[in-house]
PDB file of N, CA and C in Angstrom:
ATOM      1  N   MET A  48      28.300 185.548 -73.069  1.00 50.00           N
ATOM      2  CA  MET A  48      28.542 184.648 -74.186  1.00 50.00           C
ATOM      3  C   MET A  48      30.048 184.465 -74.311  1.00 50.00           C
ATOM      4  N   LEU A  49      30.473 183.252 -74.360  1.00 54.00           N
ATOM      5  CA  LEU A  49      31.874 182.895 -74.504  1.00 54.00           C
ATOM      6  C   LEU A  49      32.126 182.450 -75.936  1.00 54.00           C
ATOM      7  N   GLU A  50      33.198 182.911 -76.540  1.00 57.00           N
ATOM      8  CA  GLU A  50      33.562 182.463 -77.883  1.00 57.00           C
ATOM      9  C   GLU A  50      34.955 181.863 -77.825  1.00 57.00           C
ATOM     10  N   ILE A  51      35.102 180.645 -78.347  1.00 57.00           N
ATOM     11  CA  ILE A  51      36.391 179.976 -78.399  1.00 57.00           C
ATOM     12  C   ILE A  51      36.843 180.007 -79.852  1.00 57.00           C
ATOM     13  N   PRO A  52      37.833 180.841 -80.228  1.00 63.00           N
ATOM     14  CA  PRO A  52      38.195 181.005 -81.639  1.00 63.00           C
ATOM     15  C   PRO A  52      38.962 179.816 -82.209  1.00 63.00           C
ATOM     16  N   HIS A  53      38.744 179.548 -83.473  1.00 62.00           N
ATOM     17  CA  HIS A  53      39.425 178.516 -84.249  1.00 62.00           C
ATOM     18  C   HIS A  53      39.267 178.926 -85.703  1.00 62.00           C
ATOM     19  N   PRO A  54      40.235 178.638 -86.592  1.00 64.00           N
ATOM     20  CA  PRO A  54      40.121 179.118 -87.978  1.00 64.00           C
ATOM     21  C   PRO A  54      38.882 178.631 -88.728  1.00 64.00           C
ATOM     22  N   LYS A  55      38.383 177.445 -88.404  1.00 68.00           N
ATOM     23  CA  LYS A  55      37.257 176.909 -89.167  1.00 68.00           C
ATOM     24  C   LYS A  55      36.070 176.518 -88.297  1.00 68.00           C
ATOM     25  N   VAL A  56      36.159 176.767 -87.000  1.00 69.00           N
ATOM     26  CA  VAL A  56      35.054 176.421 -86.098  1.00 69.00           C
ATOM     27  C   VAL A  56      34.925 177.522 -85.054  1.00 69.00           C
ATOM     28  N   PHE A  57      33.711 177.970 -84.814  1.00 69.00           N
ATOM     29  CA  PHE A  57      33.432 178.855 -83.691  1.00 69.00           C
ATOM     30  C   PHE A  57      32.593 178.062 -82.704  1.00 69.00           C
ATOM     31  N   CYS A  58      33.015 178.050 -81.465  1.00 70.00           N
ATOM     32  CA  CYS A  58      32.235 177.407 -80.415  1.00 70.00           C
ATOM     33  C   CYS A  58      31.699 178.523 -79.529  1.00 70.00           C
ATOM     34  N   PHE A  59      30.392 178.631 -79.453  1.00 70.00           N
ATOM     35  CA  PHE A  59      29.752 179.650 -78.637  1.00 70.00           C
ATOM     36  C   PHE A  59      29.162 178.987 -77.405  1.00 70.00           C
ATOM     37  N   GLY A  60      29.112 179.715 -76.320  1.00 71.00           N
ATOM     38  CA  GLY A  60      28.549 179.124 -75.125  1.00 71.00           C
ATOM     39  C   GLY A  60      28.036 180.145 -74.140  1.00 71.00           C
ATOM     40  N   ASN A  61      27.132 179.686 -73.309  1.00 70.00           N
ATOM     41  CA  ASN A  61      26.618 180.461 -72.195  1.00 70.00           C
ATOM     42  C   ASN A  61      27.118 179.755 -70.943  1.00 70.00           C
ATOM     43  N   GLU A  62      28.159 180.307 -70.324  1.00 74.00           N
ATOM     44  CA  GLU A  62      28.764 179.656 -69.170  1.00 74.00           C
ATOM     45  C   GLU A  62      27.798 179.522 -68.002  1.00 74.00           C
ATOM     46  N   GLU A  63      26.896 180.472 -67.832  1.00 78.00           N
ATOM     47  CA  GLU A  63      25.950 180.420 -66.720  1.00 78.00           C
ATOM     48  C   GLU A  63      25.024 179.217 -66.826  1.00 78.00           C
ATOM     49  N   LYS A  64      24.660 178.853 -68.049  1.00 71.00           N
ATOM     50  CA  LYS A  64      23.740 177.733 -68.262  1.00 71.00           C
ATOM     51  C   LYS A  64      24.454 176.466 -68.722  1.00 71.00           C
ATOM     52  N   GLY A  65      25.750 176.543 -69.015  1.00 70.00           N
ATOM     53  CA  GLY A  65      26.488 175.381 -69.498  1.00 70.00           C
ATOM     54  C   GLY A  65      26.032 174.934 -70.874  1.00 70.00           C
ATOM     55  N   GLU A  66      25.667 175.894 -71.741  1.00 68.00           N
ATOM     56  CA  GLU A  66      25.174 175.597 -73.081  1.00 68.00           C
ATOM     57  C   GLU A  66      26.229 175.992 -74.104  1.00 68.00           C
ATOM     58  N   TYR A  67      26.542 175.082 -75.022  1.00 69.00           N
ATOM     59  CA  TYR A  67      27.572 175.321 -76.029  1.00 69.00           C
ATOM     60  C   TYR A  67      27.133 174.766 -77.373  1.00 69.00           C
ATOM     61  N   PHE A  68      27.547 175.414 -78.455  1.00 68.00           N
ATOM     62  CA  PHE A  68      27.306 174.866 -79.782  1.00 68.00           C
ATOM     63  C   PHE A  68      28.348 175.404 -80.743  1.00 68.00           C
ATOM     64  N   ASP A  69      28.516 174.694 -81.859  1.00 67.00           N
ATOM     65  CA  ASP A  69      29.550 175.015 -82.838  1.00 67.00           C
ATOM     66  C   ASP A  69      28.957 175.528 -84.134  1.00 67.00           C
ATOM     67  N   VAL A  70      29.715 176.389 -84.799  1.00 70.00           N
ATOM     68  CA  VAL A  70      29.441 176.806 -86.173  1.00 70.00           C
ATOM     69  C   VAL A  70      30.676 176.381 -86.961  1.00 70.00           C
ATOM     70  N   VAL A  71      30.487 175.556 -87.986  1.00 72.00           N
ATOM     71  CA  VAL A  71      31.603 174.922 -88.679  1.00 72.00           C
ATOM     72  C   VAL A  71      31.738 175.444 -90.104  1.00 72.00           C
ATOM     73  N   LYS A  72      32.978 175.716 -90.519  1.00 69.00           N
ATOM     74  CA  LYS A  72      33.265 176.127 -91.894  1.00 69.00           C
ATOM     75  C   LYS A  72      33.845 174.926 -92.639  1.00 69.00           C
ATOM     76  N   PHE A  73      33.228 174.563 -93.771  1.00 68.00           N
ATOM     77  CA  PHE A  73      33.652 173.394 -94.521  1.00 68.00           C
ATOM     78  C   PHE A  73      34.608 173.744 -95.642  1.00 68.00           C
ATOM     79  N   PHE A  74      35.112 172.732 -96.330  1.00 64.00           N
ATOM     80  CA  PHE A  74      36.137 172.889 -97.365  1.00 64.00           C
ATOM     81  C   PHE A  74      35.731 173.836 -98.484  1.00 64.00           C
ATOM     82  N   ASP A  75      34.436 173.996 -98.728  1.00 73.00           N
ATOM     83  CA  ASP A  75      33.983 174.894 -99.793  1.00 73.00           C
ATOM     84  C   ASP A  75      33.793 176.326 -99.288  1.00 73.00           C
ATOM     85  N   ASP A  76      34.316 176.611 -98.105  1.00 73.00           N
ATOM     86  CA  ASP A  76      34.244 177.927 -97.469  1.00 73.00           C
ATOM     87  C   ASP A  76      32.829 178.379 -97.136  1.00 73.00           C
ATOM     88  N   LYS A  77      31.917 177.439 -96.993  1.00 74.00           N
ATOM     89  CA  LYS A  77      30.559 177.765 -96.544  1.00 74.00           C
ATOM     90  C   LYS A  77      30.442 177.407 -95.067  1.00 74.00           C
ATOM     91  N   TRP A  78      29.699 178.247 -94.353  1.00 75.00           N
ATOM     92  CA  TRP A  78      29.488 178.016 -92.926  1.00 75.00           C
ATOM     93  C   TRP A  78      28.222 177.198 -92.721  1.00 75.00           C
ATOM     94  N   GLN A  79      28.260 176.283 -91.767  1.00 78.00           N
ATOM     95  CA  GLN A  79      27.083 175.482 -91.423  1.00 78.00           C
ATOM     96  C   GLN A  79      26.697 175.798 -89.988  1.00 78.00           C
ATOM     97  N   PHE A  80      25.449 176.103 -89.793  1.00 79.00           N
ATOM     98  CA  PHE A  80      24.914 176.376 -88.464  1.00 79.00           C
ATOM     99  C   PHE A  80      24.012 175.210 -88.083  1.00 79.00           C
ATOM    100  N   SER A  81      24.058 174.811 -86.838  1.00 78.00           N
ATOM    101  CA  SER A  81      23.183 173.725 -86.405  1.00 78.00           C
ATOM    102  C   SER A  81      22.725 173.985 -84.975  1.00 78.00           C
ATOM    103  N   TYR A  82      21.680 173.272 -84.604  1.00 78.00           N
ATOM    104  CA  TYR A  82      21.147 173.356 -83.253  1.00 78.00           C
ATOM    105  C   TYR A  82      20.735 171.955 -82.829  1.00 78.00           C
ATOM    106  N   ILE A  83      20.472 171.766 -81.557  1.00 78.00           N
ATOM    107  CA  ILE A  83      20.091 170.455 -81.050  1.00 78.00           C
ATOM    108  C   ILE A  83      18.585 170.413 -80.836  1.00 78.00           C
ATOM    109  N   GLU A  84      17.966 169.384 -81.415  1.00 80.00           N
ATOM    110  CA  GLU A  84      16.533 169.153 -81.258  1.00 80.00           C
ATOM    111  C   GLU A  84      16.338 167.662 -81.026  1.00 80.00           C
ATOM    112  N   ASN A  85      15.690 167.306 -79.933  1.00 81.00           N
ATOM    113  CA  ASN A  85      15.483 165.902 -79.563  1.00 81.00           C
ATOM    114  C   ASN A  85      16.801 165.132 -79.521  1.00 81.00           C
ATOM    115  N   GLY A  86      17.857 165.792 -79.056  1.00 78.00           N
ATOM    116  CA  GLY A  86      19.149 165.146 -78.906  1.00 78.00           C
ATOM    117  C   GLY A  86      19.955 164.988 -80.182  1.00 78.00           C
ATOM    118  N   SER A  87      19.467 165.510 -81.316  1.00 82.00           N
ATOM    119  CA  SER A  87      20.167 165.380 -82.598  1.00 82.00           C
ATOM    120  C   SER A  87      20.464 166.751 -83.190  1.00 82.00           C
ATOM    121  N   ASN A  88      21.537 166.835 -83.968  1.00 80.00           N
ATOM    122  CA  ASN A  88      21.866 168.081 -84.664  1.00 80.00           C
ATOM    123  C   ASN A  88      20.929 168.295 -85.840  1.00 80.00           C
ATOM    124  N   LYS A  89      20.420 169.504 -85.972  1.00 84.00           N
ATOM    125  CA  LYS A  89      19.571 169.909 -87.095  1.00 84.00           C
ATOM    126  C   LYS A  89      20.205 171.131 -87.742  1.00 84.00           C
ATOM    127  N   LEU A  90      20.162 171.200 -89.064  1.00 84.00           N
ATOM    128  CA  LEU A  90      20.729 172.346 -89.769  1.00 84.00           C
ATOM    129  C   LEU A  90      19.847 173.581 -89.619  1.00 84.00           C
ATOM    130  N   ALA A  91      20.496 174.736 -89.535  1.00 84.00           N
ATOM    131  CA  ALA A  91      19.800 176.019 -89.469  1.00 84.00           C
ATOM    132  C   ALA A  91      20.319 176.898 -90.601  1.00 84.00           C
ATOM    133  N   HIS A  92      19.533 177.892 -90.992  1.00 85.00           N
ATOM    134  CA  HIS A  92      19.931 178.796 -92.070  1.00 85.00           C
ATOM    135  C   HIS A  92      20.770 179.971 -91.569  1.00 85.00           C
ATOM    136  N   SER A  93      20.760 180.198 -90.261  1.00 83.00           N
ATOM    137  CA  SER A  93      21.516 181.315 -89.700  1.00 83.00           C
ATOM    138  C   SER A  93      21.877 181.001 -88.258  1.00 83.00           C
ATOM    139  N   ILE A  94      22.817 181.746 -87.726  1.00 77.00           N
ATOM    140  CA  ILE A  94      23.175 181.548 -86.329  1.00 77.00           C
ATOM    141  C   ILE A  94      22.020 181.961 -85.416  1.00 77.00           C
ATOM    142  N   GLU A  95      21.256 182.965 -85.831  1.00 81.00           N
ATOM    143  CA  GLU A  95      20.087 183.386 -85.053  1.00 81.00           C
ATOM    144  C   GLU A  95      19.085 182.245 -84.940  1.00 81.00           C
ATOM    145  N   GLU A  96      18.815 181.566 -86.054  1.00 84.00           N
ATOM    146  CA  GLU A  96      17.884 180.432 -86.032  1.00 84.00           C
ATOM    147  C   GLU A  96      18.418 179.321 -85.129  1.00 84.00           C
ATOM    148  N   ALA A  97      19.719 179.058 -85.205  1.00 79.00           N
ATOM    149  CA  ALA A  97      20.313 178.011 -84.373  1.00 79.00           C
ATOM    150  C   ALA A  97      20.145 178.322 -82.889  1.00 79.00           C
ATOM    151  N   ILE A  98      20.370 179.565 -82.515  1.00 78.00           N
ATOM    152  CA  ILE A  98      20.229 179.953 -81.109  1.00 78.00           C
ATOM    153  C   ILE A  98      18.779 179.852 -80.657  1.00 78.00           C
ATOM    154  N   MET A  99      17.852 180.334 -81.478  1.00 81.00           N
ATOM    155  CA  MET A  99      16.441 180.367 -81.085  1.00 81.00           C
ATOM    156  C   MET A  99      15.802 178.976 -81.034  1.00 81.00           C
ATOM    157  N   LYS A 100      16.232 178.070 -81.910  1.00 82.00           N
ATOM    158  CA  LYS A 100      15.612 176.745 -81.975  1.00 82.00           C
ATOM    159  C   LYS A 100      16.306 175.704 -81.100  1.00 82.00           C
ATOM    160  N   ASN A 101      17.478 176.017 -80.593  1.00 75.00           N
ATOM    161  CA  ASN A 101      18.214 175.044 -79.800  1.00 75.00           C
ATOM    162  C   ASN A 101      17.377 174.598 -78.610  1.00 75.00           C
ATOM    163  N   GLU A 102      17.332 173.305 -78.344  1.00 71.00           N
ATOM    164  CA  GLU A 102      16.437 172.790 -77.306  1.00 71.00           C
ATOM    165  C   GLU A 102      16.791 173.280 -75.912  1.00 71.00           C
ATOM    166  N   TRP A 103      17.989 173.814 -75.710  1.00 66.00           N
ATOM    167  CA  TRP A 103      18.314 174.353 -74.397  1.00 66.00           C
ATOM    168  C   TRP A 103      17.447 175.546 -74.043  1.00 66.00           C
ATOM    169  N   LEU A 104      16.935 176.252 -75.036  1.00 57.00           N
ATOM    170  CA  LEU A 104      16.105 177.423 -74.750  1.00 57.00           C
ATOM    171  C   LEU A 104      14.681 177.053 -74.379  1.00 57.00           C
ATOM    172  N   LYS A 105      14.327 175.802 -74.527  1.00 55.00           N
ATOM    173  CA  LYS A 105      12.942 175.374 -74.271  1.00 55.00           C
ATOM    174  C   LYS A 105      12.796 174.847 -72.872  1.00 55.00           C
TER     175      LYS A 105
END
């Protein structure tokens, strides 16, 4: 797992599979997790949910 640090965004990736996704921190200091489903971003409640539901795993 590769992590690219940034103060308000974490980009995680699996270099072996070429899979990457972001976790974004917004102005209200809340983190938003998302995953890709049918080519679109969908909100997740946790990073675990984002990883498990991401269409790359299917």
